[in-house]
Short mmCIF file of C-alpha atoms in Angstrom, two decimals:
data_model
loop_
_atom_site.label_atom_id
_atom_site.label_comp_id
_atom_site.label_asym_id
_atom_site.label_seq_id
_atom_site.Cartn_x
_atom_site.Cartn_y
_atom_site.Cartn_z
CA UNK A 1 28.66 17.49 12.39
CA UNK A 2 26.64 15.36 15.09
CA UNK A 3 25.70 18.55 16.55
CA UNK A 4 24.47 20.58 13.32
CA UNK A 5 22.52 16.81 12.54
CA UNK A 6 20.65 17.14 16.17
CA UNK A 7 19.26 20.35 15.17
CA UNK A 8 17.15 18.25 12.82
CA UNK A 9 15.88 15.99 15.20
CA UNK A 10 12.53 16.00 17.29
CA UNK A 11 11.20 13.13 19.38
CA UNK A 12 9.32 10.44 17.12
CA UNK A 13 5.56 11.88 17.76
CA UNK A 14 2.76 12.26 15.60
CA UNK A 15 3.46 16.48 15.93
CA UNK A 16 6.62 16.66 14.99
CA UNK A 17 5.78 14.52 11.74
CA UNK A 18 3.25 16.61 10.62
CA UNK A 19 5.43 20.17 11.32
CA UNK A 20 7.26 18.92 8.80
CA UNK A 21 4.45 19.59 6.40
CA UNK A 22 3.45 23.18 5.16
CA UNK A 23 -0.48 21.77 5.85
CA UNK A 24 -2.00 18.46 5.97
CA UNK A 25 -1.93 16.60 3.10
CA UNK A 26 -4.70 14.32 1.55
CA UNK A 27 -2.07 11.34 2.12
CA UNK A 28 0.51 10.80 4.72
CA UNK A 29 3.07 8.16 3.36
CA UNK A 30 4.62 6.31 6.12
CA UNK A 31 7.04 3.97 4.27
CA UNK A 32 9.53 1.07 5.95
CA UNK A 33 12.66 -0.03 4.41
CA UNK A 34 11.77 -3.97 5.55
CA UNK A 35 8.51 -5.60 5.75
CA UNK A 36 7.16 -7.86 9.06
CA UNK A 37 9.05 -5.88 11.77
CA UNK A 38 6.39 -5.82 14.78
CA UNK A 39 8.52 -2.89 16.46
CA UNK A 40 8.29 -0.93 13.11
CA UNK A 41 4.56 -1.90 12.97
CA UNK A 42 4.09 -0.99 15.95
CA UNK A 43 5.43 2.42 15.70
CA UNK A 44 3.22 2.68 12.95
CA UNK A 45 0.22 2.09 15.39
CA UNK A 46 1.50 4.51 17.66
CA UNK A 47 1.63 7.50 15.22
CA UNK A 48 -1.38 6.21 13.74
CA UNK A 49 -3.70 6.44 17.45
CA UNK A 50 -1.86 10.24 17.56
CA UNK A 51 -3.18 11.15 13.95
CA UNK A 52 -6.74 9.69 14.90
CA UNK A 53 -6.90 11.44 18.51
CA UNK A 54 -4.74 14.95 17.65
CA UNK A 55 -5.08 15.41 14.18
CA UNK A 56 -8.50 13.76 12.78
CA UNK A 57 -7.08 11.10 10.84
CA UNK A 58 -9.78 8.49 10.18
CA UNK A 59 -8.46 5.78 7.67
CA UNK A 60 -5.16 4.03 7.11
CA UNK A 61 -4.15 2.43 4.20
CA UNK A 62 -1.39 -0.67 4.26
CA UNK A 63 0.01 -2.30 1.21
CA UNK A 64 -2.37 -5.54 1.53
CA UNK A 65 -5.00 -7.08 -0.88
CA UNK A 66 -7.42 -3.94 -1.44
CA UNK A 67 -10.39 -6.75 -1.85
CA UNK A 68 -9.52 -8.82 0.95
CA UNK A 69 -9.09 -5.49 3.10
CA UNK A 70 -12.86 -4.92 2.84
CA UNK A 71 -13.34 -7.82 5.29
CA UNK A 72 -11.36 -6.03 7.46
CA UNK A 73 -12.94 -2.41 7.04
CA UNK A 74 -16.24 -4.52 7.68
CA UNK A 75 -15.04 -5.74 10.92
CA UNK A 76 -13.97 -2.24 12.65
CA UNK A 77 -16.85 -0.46 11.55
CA UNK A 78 -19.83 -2.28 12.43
CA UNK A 79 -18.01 -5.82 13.87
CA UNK A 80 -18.70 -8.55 11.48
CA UNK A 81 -16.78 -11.18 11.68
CA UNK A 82 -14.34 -12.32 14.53
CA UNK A 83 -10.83 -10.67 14.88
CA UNK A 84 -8.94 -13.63 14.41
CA UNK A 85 -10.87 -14.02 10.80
CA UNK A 86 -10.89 -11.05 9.72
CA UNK A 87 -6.61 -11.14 9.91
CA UNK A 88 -6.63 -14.08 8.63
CA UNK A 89 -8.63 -13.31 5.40
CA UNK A 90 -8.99 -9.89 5.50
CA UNK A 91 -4.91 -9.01 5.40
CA UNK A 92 -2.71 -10.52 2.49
CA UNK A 93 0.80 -11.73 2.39
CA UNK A 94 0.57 -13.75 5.80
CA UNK A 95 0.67 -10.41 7.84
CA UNK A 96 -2.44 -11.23 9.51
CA UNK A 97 -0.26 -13.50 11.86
CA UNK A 98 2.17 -10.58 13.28
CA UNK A 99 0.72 -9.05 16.54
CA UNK A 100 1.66 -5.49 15.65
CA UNK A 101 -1.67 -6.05 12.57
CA UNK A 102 -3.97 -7.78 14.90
CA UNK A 103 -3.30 -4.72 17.60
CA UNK A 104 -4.05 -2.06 14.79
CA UNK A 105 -7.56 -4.09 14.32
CA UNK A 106 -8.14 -4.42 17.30
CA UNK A 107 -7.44 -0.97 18.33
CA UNK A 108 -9.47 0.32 15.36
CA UNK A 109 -13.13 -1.53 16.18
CA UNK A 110 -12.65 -0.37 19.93
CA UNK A 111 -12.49 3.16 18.65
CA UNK A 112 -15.23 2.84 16.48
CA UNK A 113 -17.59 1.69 19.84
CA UNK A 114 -18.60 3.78 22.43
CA UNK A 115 -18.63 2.65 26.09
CA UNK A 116 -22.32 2.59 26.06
CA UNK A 117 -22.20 0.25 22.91
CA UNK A 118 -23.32 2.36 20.53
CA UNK A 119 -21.47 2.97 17.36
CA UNK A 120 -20.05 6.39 16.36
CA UNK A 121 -21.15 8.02 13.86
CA UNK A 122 -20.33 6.99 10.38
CA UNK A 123 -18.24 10.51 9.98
CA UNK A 124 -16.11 9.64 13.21
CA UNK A 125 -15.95 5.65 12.86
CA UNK A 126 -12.07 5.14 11.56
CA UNK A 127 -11.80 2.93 8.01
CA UNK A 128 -9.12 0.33 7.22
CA UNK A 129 -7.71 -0.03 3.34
CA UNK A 130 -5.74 -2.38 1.79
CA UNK A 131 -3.94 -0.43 -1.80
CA UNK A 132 -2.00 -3.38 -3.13
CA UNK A 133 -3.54 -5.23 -5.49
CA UNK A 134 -4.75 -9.10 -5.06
CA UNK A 135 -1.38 -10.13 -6.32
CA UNK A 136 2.28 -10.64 -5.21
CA UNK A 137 6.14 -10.58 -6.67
CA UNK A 138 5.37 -14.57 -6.99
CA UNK A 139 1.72 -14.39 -8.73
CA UNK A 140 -1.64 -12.97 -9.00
CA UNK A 141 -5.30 -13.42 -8.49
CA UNK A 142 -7.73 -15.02 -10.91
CA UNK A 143 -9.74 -11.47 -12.26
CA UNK A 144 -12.93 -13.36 -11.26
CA UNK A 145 -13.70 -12.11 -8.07
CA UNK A 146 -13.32 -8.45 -9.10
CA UNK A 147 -14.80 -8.90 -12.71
CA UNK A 148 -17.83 -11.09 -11.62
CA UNK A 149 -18.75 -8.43 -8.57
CA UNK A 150 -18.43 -5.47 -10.84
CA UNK A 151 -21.22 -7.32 -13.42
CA UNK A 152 -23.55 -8.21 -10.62
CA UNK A 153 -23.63 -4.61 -9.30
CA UNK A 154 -23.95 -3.11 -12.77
CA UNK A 155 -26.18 -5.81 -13.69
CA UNK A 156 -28.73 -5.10 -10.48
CA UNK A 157 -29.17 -2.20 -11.59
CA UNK A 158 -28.86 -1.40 -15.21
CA UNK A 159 -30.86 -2.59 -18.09
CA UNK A 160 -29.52 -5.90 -19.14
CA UNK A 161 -29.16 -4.18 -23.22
CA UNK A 162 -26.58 -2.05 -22.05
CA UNK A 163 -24.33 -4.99 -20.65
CA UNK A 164 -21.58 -6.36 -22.68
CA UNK A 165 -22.01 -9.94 -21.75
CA UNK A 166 -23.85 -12.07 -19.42
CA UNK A 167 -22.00 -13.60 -16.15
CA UNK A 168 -22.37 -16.99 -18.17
CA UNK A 169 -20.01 -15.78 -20.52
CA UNK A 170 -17.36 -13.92 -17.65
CA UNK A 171 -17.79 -17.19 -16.03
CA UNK A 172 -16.64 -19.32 -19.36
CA UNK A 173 -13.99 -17.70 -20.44
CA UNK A 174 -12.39 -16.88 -16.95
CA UNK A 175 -12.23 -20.74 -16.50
CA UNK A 176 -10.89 -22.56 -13.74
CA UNK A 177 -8.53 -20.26 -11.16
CA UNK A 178 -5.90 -22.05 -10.94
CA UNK A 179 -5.17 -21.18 -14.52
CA UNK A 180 -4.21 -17.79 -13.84
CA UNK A 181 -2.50 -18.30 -10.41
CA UNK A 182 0.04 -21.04 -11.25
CA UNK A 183 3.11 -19.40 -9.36
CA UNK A 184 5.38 -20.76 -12.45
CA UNK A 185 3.99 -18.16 -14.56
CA UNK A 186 6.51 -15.09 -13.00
CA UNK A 187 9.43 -17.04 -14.08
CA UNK A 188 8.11 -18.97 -16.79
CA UNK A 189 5.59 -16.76 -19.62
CA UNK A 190 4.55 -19.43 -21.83
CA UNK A 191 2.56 -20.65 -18.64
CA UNK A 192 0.80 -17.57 -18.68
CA UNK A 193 -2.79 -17.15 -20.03
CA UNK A 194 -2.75 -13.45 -19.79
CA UNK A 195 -3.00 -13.46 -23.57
CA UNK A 196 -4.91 -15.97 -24.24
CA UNK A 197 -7.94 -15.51 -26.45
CA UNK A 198 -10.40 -15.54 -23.61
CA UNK A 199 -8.21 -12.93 -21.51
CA UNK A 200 -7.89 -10.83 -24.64
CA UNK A 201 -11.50 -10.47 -24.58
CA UNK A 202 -11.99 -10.33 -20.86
CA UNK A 203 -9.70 -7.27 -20.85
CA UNK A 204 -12.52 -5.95 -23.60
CA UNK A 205 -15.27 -6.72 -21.34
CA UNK A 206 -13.89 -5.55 -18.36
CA UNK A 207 -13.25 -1.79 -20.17
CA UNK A 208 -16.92 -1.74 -21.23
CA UNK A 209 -17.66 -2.83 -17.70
CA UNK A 210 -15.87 0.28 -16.33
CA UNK A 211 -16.58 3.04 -19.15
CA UNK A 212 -20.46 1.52 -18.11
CA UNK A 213 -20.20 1.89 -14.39
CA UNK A 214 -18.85 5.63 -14.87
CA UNK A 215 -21.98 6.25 -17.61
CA UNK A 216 -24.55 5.33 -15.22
CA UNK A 217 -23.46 7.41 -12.10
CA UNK A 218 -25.73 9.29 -11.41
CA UNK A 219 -28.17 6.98 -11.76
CA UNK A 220 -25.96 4.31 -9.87
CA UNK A 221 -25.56 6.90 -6.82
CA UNK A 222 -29.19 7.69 -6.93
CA UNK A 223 -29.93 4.01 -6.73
CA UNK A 224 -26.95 3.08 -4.49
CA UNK A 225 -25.09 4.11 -1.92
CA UNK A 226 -22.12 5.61 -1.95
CA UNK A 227 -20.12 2.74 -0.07
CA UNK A 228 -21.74 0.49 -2.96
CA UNK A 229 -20.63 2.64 -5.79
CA UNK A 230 -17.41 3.01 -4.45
CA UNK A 231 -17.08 -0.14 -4.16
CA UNK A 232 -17.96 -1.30 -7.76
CA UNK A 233 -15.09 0.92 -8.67
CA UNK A 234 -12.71 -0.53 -6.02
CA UNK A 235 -13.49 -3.87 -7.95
CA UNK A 236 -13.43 -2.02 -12.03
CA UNK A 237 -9.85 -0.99 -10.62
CA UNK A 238 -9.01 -4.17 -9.36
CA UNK A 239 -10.33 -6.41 -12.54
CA UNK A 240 -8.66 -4.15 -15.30
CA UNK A 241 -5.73 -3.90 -13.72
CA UNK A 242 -5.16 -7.53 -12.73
CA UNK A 243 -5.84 -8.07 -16.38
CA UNK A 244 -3.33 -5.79 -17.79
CA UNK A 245 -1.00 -7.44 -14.79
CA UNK A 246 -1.74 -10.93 -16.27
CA UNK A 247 -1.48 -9.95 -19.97
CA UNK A 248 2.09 -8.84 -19.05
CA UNK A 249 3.14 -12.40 -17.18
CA UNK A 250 2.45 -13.35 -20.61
CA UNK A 251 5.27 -11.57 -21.96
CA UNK A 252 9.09 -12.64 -23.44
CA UNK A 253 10.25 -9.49 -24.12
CA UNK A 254 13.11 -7.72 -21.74
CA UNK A 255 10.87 -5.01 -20.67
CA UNK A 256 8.76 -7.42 -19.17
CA UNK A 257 9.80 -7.12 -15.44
CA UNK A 258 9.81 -3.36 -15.54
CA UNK A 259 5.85 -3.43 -17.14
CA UNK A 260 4.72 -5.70 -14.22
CA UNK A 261 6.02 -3.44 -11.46
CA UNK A 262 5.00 -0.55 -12.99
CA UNK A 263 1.13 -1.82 -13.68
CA UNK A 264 1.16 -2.78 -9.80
CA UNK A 265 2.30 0.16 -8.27
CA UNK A 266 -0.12 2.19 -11.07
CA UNK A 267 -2.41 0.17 -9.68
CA UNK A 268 -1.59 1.08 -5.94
CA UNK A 269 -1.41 4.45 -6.94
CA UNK A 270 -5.46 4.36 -8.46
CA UNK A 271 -6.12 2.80 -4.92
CA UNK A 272 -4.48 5.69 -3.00
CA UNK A 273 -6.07 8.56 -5.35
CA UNK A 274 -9.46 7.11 -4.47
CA UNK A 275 -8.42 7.12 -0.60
CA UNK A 276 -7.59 10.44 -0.71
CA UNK A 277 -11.11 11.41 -1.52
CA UNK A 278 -11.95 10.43 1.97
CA UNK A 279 -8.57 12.36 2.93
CA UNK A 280 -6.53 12.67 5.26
CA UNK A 281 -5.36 8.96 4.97
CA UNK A 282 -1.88 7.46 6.70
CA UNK A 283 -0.63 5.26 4.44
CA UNK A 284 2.25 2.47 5.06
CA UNK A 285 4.15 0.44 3.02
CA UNK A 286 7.32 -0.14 1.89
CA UNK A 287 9.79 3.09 0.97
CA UNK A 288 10.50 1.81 -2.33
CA UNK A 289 6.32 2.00 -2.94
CA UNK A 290 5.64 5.65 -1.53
CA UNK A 291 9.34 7.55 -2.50
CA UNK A 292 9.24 10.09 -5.02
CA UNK A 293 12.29 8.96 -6.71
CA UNK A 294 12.60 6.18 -9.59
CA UNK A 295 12.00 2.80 -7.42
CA UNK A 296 14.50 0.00 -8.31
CA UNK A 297 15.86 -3.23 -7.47
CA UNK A 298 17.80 -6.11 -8.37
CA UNK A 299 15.93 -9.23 -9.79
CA UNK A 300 16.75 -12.80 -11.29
CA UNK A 301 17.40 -11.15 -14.99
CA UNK A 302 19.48 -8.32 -13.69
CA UNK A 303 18.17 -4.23 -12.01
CA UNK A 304 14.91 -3.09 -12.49
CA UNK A 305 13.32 0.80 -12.62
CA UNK A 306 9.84 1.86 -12.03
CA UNK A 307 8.23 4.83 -10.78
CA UNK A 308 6.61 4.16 -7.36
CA UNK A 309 2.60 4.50 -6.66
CA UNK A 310 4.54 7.18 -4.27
CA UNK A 311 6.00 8.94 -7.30
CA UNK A 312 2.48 8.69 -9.34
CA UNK A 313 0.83 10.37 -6.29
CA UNK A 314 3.35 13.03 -5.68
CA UNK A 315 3.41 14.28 -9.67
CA UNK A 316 -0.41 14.54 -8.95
CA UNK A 317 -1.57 15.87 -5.79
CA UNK A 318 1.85 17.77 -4.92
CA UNK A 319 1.94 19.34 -1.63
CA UNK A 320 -1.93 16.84 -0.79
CA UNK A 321 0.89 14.22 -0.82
CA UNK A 322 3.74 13.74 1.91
CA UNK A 323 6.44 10.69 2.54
CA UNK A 324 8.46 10.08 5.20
CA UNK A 325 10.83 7.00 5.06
CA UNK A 326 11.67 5.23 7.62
CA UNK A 327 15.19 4.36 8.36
CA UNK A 328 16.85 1.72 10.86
CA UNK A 329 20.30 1.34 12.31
CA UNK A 330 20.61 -2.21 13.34
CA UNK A 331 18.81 -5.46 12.40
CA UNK A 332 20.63 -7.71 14.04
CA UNK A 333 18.43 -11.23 13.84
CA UNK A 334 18.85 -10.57 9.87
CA UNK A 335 22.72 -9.66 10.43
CA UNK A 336 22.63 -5.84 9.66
CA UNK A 337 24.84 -4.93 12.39
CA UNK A 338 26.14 -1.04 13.76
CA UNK A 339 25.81 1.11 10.38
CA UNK A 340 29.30 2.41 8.87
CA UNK A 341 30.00 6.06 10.50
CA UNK A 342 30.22 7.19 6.51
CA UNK A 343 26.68 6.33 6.07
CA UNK A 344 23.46 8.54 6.08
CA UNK A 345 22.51 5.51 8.43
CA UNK A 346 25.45 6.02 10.56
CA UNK A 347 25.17 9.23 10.91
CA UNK A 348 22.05 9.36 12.44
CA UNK A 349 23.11 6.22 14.55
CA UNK A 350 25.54 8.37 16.69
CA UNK A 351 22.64 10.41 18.20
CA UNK A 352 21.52 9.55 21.29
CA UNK A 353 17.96 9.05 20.62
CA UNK A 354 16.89 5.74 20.32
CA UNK A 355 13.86 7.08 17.66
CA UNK A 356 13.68 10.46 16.15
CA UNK A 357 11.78 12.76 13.46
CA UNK A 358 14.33 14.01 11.20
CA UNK A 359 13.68 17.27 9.10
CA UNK A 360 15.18 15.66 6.00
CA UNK A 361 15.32 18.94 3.83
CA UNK A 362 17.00 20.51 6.31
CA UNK A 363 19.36 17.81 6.80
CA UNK A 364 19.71 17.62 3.18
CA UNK A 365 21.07 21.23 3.78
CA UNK A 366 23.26 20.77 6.97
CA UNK A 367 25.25 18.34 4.55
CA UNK A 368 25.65 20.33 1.59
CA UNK A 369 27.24 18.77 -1.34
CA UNK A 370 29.24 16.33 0.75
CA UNK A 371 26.78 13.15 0.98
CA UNK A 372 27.02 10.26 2.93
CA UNK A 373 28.04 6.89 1.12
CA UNK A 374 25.41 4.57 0.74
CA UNK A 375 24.99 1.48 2.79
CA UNK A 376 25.20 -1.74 1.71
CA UNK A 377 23.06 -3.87 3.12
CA UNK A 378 24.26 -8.39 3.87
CA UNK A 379 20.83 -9.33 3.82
CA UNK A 380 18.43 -8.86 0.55
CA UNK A 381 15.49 -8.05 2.97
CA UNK A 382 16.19 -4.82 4.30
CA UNK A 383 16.87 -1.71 1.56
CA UNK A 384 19.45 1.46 3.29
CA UNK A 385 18.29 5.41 2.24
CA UNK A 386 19.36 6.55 -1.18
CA UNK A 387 21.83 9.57 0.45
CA UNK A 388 21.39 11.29 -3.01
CA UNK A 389 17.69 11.49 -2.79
CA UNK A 390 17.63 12.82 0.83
CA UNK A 391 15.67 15.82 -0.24
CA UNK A 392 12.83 14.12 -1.78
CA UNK A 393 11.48 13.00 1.69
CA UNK A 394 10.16 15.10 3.81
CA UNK A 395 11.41 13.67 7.07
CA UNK A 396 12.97 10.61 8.17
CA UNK A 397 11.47 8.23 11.32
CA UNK A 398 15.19 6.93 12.16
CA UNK A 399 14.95 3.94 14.91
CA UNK A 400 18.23 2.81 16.21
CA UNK A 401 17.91 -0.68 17.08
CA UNK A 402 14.86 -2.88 15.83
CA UNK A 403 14.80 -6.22 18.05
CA UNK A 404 14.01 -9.22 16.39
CA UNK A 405 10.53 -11.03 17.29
CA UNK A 406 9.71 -12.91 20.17
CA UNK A 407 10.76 -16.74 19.30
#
C-alpha cells in the first residue's frame, strides 16, 4: 500500500501544486487544519514567493479583518506606515505577533521596490487581503467603521437627495461601540442589540446605502478610482453583513449558532468573489473555511453544520476555484503525537518525505472503497482530514512533524 500511496506524492513545491489543477484557477485555497503554526505559515510563504516568481500570482488573501487588512495592503504597495504597525493593526486575531506574518509583509513591500527605489508598476506590485470579517467566534465589530465610510464616499459624491440619512443620524443610532462588542453577547442574546430598534433600521439604511453605491457606478467610477470604488464596496460588504451577523447574536432560537457561522463564512465568501476579480489570488485559512464539504464542529450547545466560504466559492466558480488541505502528522507541544497507522494521517506518515504534494483524487482512487479511519484528535485545536471526503480536495500539503515555536 505505502508504495501505490508514493505514486501520489511530489516534493512540496509551488509546481507540483498547481499540476494538480487542469488550469489556473481564479483562487488557490491553501487551507491549515490549526491556526498560529509559524512552520505551517511559513510554508505558506514559501509557496506563496513560488506563485509570485513562477506563476504570476500577485495577491494573497488570509482569513484576517478585511478592513484592518487595508493598512496592510497600504504598507506593501507604496510603504505607509512602519512594519511593526502595520502587523499590529493591520492583521486581526493577534497574528500580527507570529514571525512567519511579519516575514510575508516584509517579503511583500521588498518585492514591490526595485533596487533603484522605484516602485513597480501598479500591474506587477503584489496586494495583501484580509477575507474574514471584523469579527471573531467570541464577538464582533461595532458596524460603524464600515457604515460611516460607505456614507462619506457616497456622500462626496452623490447628491445629498438621494441619501437615506445623514451621518448625524448613522452616528445616533449606532451609539456607543461598546454596545455591540460586549463579548457576553455570543453566549448570552438578551445582551445583544442586533435587534434593537436602531439596528433594525441601520440594517435598512445600510441596504439603501449599497443598492445606492451600485446605482451610481458609473458615475462613481467616472468620478473615482477604481481602488476607491472598490473599496466602498469592501466596506457595503462589511457593514451589511456585520449587521445581519449582529441581528443573529440577538437570537434564542436553536438555529442560532448554525446562522452565525453561516453569515460569516457568506461573508468570507463575498470577500473572496471580489478577490478573484483581480485573480489569480492564494488564499489561506483554515480547512474547515475553504473545503468543499459541509463544515462542522462541536460547540458549547452541542455539533454545528455550515457550508464553508470554500463550499460557496466552489458551487460558483467551479474549476476558477481549487483547495488543497493541509494535513500534519505530529504536533507534539499540543500532544498530537505519531498518527495511528489506520489513519489517512498515518498513512501518509510512513513515507519518507518529511513534506509532500499529494494528488488526493488519485489517492482517493489507490484506496478504493476501503478508507482510512478517522483520527481523533486530544487537543480541540488541531482538526484530522475527513477520510470520506478525500476526493473533494484536490491535493493534500502533508508535513510530518510541525515543531512547536521557539520559547
Amino acid at each position: 500500500m505505502v508504495t501505490c500511496i508514493k505514486d501520489t506524492v511530489r516534493p512540496v513545491e509551488a509546481a507540483a501544486v498547481t499540476g494538480l489543477l487542469p488550469a489556473r484557477p481564479r483562487l488557490l485555497a491553501l487551507g491549515e487544519p490549526v491556526h498560529g503554526e509559524d512552520a505551517l505559515l511559513e510554508l505558506r510563504n514559501e509557496l506563496f514567493r513560488q506563485l509570485v516568481e513562477r506563476e504570476g500570482y500577485r495577491t494573497i488573501a488570509i482569513e484576517s479583518d478585511c478592513t484592518a487588512g487595508l493598512v496592510v495592503d497600504e504598507y506593501v504597495t507604496s510603504g505607509t506606515g512602519t512594519l511593526d504597525e502595520v502587523v499590529e493593526h493591520g492583521i486581526s486575531h493577534g497574528w500580527g505577533a507570529f514571525a512567519a506574518n511579519r516575514a510575508l509583509v516584509r517579503w511583500m513591500r521588498a518585492h514591490n521596490v526595485r533596487v533603484d527605489d522605484e516602485g513597480r508598476p501598479a500591474s506587477e506590485r503584489l496586494r495583501f487581503a484580509g477575507f474574514d470579517g471584523p469579527l471573531e467566534i467570541t464577538h464582533a465589530a461595532s458596524p460603524r467603521q464600515a457604515l460611516t465610510a460607505l456614507h462619506g464616499f457616497l456622500a462626496a459624491r452623490v447628491d445629498a437627495d438621494l441619501l437615506p440619512c445623514t451621518a448625524r443620524t448613522l452616528d445616533r443610532l449606532l451609539g456607543a461601540d461598546d454596545r455591540w462588542t460586549d463579548p457576553a453577547a455570543m453566549t448570552d442574546p438578551s445582551r445583544s442589540v442586533g435587534r434593537s430598534a436602531e439596528a433594525d433600521r441601520l440594517r435598512l439604511l445600510a441596504d439603501d446605502l449599497v443598492a445606492l453605491l451600485d446605482e451610481q457606478t458609473p458615475h462613481l467610477l467616472a468620478t473615482a478610482s477604481r481602488e476607491e470604488w472598490d473599496r466602498a464596496r469592501l466596506y457595503g460588504r462589511t457593514a451589511t453583513g456585520l449587521l445581519r451577523y449582529h441581528h443573529w447574536m440577538a437570537d434564542a432560537s436553536p438555529a442560532r449558532m448554525t446562522r452565525l457561522l453561516g453569515v460569516r463564512d457568506r461573508m468570507m465568501a463575498d470577500n473572496l468573489l471580489a478577490l478573484a476579480e483581480r485573480g489569480p489570488v492564494l488564499v489561506h485559512s483554515h480547512n474547515a473555511h475553504l473545503q468543499r464539504a459541509r463544515s462542522s464542529m462541536r460547540m458549547w450547545q452541542g455539533p454545528v453544520e455550515w457550508w464553508s466560504a470554500g463550499a460557496i466559492v466552489s458551487a460558483l466558480l467551479g474549476e476558477e476555484y481549487a483547495f488543497v488541505a493541509t494535513a500534519l502528522g505530529t504536533l507534539r507541544h499540543r500532544g498530537v503525537d505519531t498518527p495511528p497507522p489506520d489513519t489517512l494521517e498515518g498513512l501518509l506518515y510512513a513515507l519518507p518525505e518529511d513534506r509532500c504534494v499529494v494528488d488526493a483524487p488519485r489517492l482517493a482512487a489507490v484506496l478504493g472503497d476501503t478508507r482510512p479511519a478517522p483520527r481523533v484528535s486530544p487537543w480541540f485545536g488541531y482538526a484530522p482530514l475527513d477520510p470520506a471526503r478525500l476526493a473533494d480536495a484536490d491535493g493534500i500539503v502533508f508535513v510530518r512533524d510541525v515543531p512547536g515555536r521557539p520559547g
